[in-house]
Coordinates of C-alpha atoms in Angstrom, one line a residue:
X1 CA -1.8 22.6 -8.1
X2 CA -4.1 20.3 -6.4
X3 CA -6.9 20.7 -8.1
X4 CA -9.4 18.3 -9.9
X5 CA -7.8 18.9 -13.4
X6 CA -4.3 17.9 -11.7
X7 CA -5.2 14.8 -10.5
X8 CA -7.3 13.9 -13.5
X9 CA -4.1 14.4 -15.7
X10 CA -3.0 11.9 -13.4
X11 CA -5.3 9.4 -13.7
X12 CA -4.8 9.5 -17.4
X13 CA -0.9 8.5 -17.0
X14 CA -2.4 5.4 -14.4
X15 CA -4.7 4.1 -17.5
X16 CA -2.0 4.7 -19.9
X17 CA 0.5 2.5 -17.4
X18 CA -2.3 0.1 -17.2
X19 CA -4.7 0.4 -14.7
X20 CA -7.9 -0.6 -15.9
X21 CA -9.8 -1.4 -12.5
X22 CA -12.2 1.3 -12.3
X23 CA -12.8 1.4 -8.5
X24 CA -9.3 1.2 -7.8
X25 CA -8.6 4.5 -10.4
X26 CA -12.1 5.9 -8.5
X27 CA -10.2 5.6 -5.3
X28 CA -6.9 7.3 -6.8
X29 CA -8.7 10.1 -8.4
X30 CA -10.8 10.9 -5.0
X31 CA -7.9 10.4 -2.2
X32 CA -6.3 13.5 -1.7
X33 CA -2.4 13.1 -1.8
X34 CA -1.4 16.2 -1.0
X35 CA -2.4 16.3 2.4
X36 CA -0.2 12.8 3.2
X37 CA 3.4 14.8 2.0
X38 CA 4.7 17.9 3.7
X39 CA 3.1 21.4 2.5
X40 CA 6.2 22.3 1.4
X41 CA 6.0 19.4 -1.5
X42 CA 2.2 19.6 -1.9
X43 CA 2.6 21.3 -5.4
X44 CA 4.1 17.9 -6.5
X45 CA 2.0 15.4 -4.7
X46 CA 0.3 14.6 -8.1
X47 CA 3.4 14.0 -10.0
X48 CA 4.1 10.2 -10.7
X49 CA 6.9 10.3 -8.5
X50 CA 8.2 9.0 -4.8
X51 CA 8.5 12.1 -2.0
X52 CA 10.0 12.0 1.0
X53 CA 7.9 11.5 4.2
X54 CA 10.4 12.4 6.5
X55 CA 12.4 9.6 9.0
X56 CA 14.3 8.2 5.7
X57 CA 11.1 7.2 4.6
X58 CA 8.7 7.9 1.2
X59 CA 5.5 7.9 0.1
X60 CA 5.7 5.5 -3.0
X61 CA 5.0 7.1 -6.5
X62 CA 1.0 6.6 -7.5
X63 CA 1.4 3.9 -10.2
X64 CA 3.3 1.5 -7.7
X65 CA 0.6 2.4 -5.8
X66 CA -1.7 1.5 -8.3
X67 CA 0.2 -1.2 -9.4
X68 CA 0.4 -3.1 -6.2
X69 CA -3.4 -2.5 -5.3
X70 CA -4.2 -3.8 -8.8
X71 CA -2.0 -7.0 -8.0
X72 CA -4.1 -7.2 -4.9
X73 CA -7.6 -7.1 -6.7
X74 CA -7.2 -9.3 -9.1
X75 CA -9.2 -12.4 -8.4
X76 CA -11.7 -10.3 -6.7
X77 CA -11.6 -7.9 -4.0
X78 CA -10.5 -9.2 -0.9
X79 CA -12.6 -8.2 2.6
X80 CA -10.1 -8.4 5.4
X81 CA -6.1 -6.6 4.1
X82 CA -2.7 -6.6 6.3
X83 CA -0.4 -3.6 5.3
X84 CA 2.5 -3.9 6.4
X85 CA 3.9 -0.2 6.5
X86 CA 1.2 2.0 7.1
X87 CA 3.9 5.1 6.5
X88 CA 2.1 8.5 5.7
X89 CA -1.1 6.5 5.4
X90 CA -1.8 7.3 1.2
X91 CA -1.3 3.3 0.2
X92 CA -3.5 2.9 3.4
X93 CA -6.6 5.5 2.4
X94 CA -6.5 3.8 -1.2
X95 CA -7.1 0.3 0.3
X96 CA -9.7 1.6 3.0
X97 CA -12.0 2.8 -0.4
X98 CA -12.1 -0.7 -1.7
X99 CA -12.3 -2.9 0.7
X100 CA -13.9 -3.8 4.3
X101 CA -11.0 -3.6 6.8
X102 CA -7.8 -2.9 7.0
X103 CA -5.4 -3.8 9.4
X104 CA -2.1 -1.6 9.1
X105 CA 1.3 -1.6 11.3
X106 CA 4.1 1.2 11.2
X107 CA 7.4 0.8 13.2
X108 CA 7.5 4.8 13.6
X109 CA 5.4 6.2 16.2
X110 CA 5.6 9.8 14.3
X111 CA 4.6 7.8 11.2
X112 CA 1.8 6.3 12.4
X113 CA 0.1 9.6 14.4
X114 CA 0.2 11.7 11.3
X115 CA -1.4 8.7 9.6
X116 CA -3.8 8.3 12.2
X117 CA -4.7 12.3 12.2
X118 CA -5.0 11.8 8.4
X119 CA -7.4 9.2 8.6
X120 CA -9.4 11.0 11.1
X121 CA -9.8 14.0 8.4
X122 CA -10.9 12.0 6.0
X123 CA -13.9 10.0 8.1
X124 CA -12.2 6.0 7.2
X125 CA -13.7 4.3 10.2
X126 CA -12.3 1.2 8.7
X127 CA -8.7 1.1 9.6
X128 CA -6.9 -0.3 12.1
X129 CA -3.4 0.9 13.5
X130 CA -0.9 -0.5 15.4
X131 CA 2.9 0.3 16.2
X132 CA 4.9 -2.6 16.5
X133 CA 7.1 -5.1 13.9
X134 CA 5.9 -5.6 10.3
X135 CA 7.8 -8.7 10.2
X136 CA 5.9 -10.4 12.9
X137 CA 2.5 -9.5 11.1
X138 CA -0.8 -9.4 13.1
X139 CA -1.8 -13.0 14.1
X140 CA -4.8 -11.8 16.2
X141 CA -6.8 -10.7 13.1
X142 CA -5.9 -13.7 10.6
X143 CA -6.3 -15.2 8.7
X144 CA -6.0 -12.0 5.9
X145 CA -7.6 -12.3 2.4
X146 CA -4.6 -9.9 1.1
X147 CA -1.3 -9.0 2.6
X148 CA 0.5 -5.8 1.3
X149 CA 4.0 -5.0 2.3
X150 CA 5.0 -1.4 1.6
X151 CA 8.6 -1.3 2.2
X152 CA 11.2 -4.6 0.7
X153 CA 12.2 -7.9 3.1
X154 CA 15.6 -9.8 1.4
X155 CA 12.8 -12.7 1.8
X156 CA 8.9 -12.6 2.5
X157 CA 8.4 -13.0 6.2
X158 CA 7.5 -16.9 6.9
X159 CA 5.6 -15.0 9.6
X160 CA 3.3 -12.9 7.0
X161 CA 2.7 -16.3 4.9
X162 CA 1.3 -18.3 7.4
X163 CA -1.0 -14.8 8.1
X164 CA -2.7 -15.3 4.4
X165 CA -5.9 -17.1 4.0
X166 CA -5.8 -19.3 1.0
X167 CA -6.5 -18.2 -2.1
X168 CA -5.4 -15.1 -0.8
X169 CA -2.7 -13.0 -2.2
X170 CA 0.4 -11.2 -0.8
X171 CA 2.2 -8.4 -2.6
X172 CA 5.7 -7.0 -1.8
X173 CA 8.7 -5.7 -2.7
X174 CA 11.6 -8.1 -2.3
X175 CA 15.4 -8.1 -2.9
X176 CA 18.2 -5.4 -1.8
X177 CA 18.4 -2.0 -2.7
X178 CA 19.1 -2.0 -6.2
X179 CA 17.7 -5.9 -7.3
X180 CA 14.1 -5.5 -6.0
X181 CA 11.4 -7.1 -8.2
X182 CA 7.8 -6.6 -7.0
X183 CA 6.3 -10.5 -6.4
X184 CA 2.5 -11.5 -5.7
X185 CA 2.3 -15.1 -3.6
X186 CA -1.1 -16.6 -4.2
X187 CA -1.7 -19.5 -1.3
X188 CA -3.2 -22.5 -2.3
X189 CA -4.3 -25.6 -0.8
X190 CA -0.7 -27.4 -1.7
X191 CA 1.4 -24.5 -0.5
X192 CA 1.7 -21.0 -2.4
X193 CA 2.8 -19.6 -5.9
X194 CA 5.3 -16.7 -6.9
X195 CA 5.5 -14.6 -9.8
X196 CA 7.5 -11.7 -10.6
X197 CA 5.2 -8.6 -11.7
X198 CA 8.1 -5.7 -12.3
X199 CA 11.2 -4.3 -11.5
X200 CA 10.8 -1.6 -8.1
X201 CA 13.0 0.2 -5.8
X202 CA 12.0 0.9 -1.8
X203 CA 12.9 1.2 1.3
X204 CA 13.9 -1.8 3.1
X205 CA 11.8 -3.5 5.4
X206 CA 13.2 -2.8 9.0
X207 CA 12.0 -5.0 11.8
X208 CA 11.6 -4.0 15.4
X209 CA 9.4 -0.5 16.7
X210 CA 10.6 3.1 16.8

């Protein structure tokens, strides 16, 4: 149920969906997903669907995954990436296969130990954790060549904006539950630009620590 046949099948879907970047579908066919959802669920943790993580949270199905890393690529891969969200850690072991660093905050303390245990097991020395506030960002570590939020703001943080290097971009979920369209910001030198990529349902983005 977890074995190299399931998650090629699955990797045929992504390309089918449209994920052409062949590192990124590298990274999706070599991270394990079934050890980031309960044991219980494991069986289906190479289905194309969301699961539940536990403290009304998910782990987001692997072609938004996909999708949003894509976003994040395009242009060229970016060195230094805020997530903002680290929940079970999956979106975070994708990123930490393509690019240098990674910077990643979780409001949930449980979250953000099983993560951390997670990322232990797999050997990615190239993550770094904190508990705190998504909304506020990281300031101490940008400017960020990429931003990805993980879980939908009504509005993109001014916060995480000023936190993007420019010609950097920032990928999130945005709108309430129900209305959410997935958006990439690009910063320029003049300011930044918007587009809408597709329609997406998430959790929303909470602020404060737990």
């Amino acid at each position: 149920m977890t074995s190299q046949r399931t998650r090629e099948r699955l990797l045929k879907r992504l390309e089918e969906q449209g994920i052409t970047h062949p590192a990124l579908l590298q990274a999706m066919g070599s991270t394990p997903r079934h050890i980031f959802v309960d044991e219980a669920l494991a069986s289906r943790a190479y289905e194309d669907t969301a699961l539940p993580i536990g403290h009304g949270q998910t782990i987001s199905q692997p072609y938004i995954v996909a999708r949003m890393t894509q976003a994040l690529l395009e242009g060229g891969t970016p060195h230094k990436v805020l997530e903002i969200g680290t929940g079970c850690g999956y979106q975070t072991a994708i990123l930490a296969r393509l690019v240098n660093e990674v910077y990643s905050i979780e409001r949930i303390a449980a979250l953000l130990a099983g993560a951390r245990q997670r990322f232990s097991e797999l050997k990615l020395r190239n993550v770094h954790l904190k508990h705190g506030d998504g909304y506020a960002g990281w300031p101490q570590h940008a400017a960020y060549d990429a931003i990805l939020v993980s879980a939908a703001p009504l509005e993109i943080p001014r916060s995480l904006l000023e936190q993007l290097a420019e010609g950097g971009h920032l990928v999130a979920p945005v709108g309430p539950p129900g209305a959410q369209d997935l958006v990439r910001v690009t910063r320029t030198r003049d300011g930044y630009t918007r587009e809408k990529l597709d329609r997406v349902s998430f959790v929303p983005l909470l602020g404060g620590a737990a």
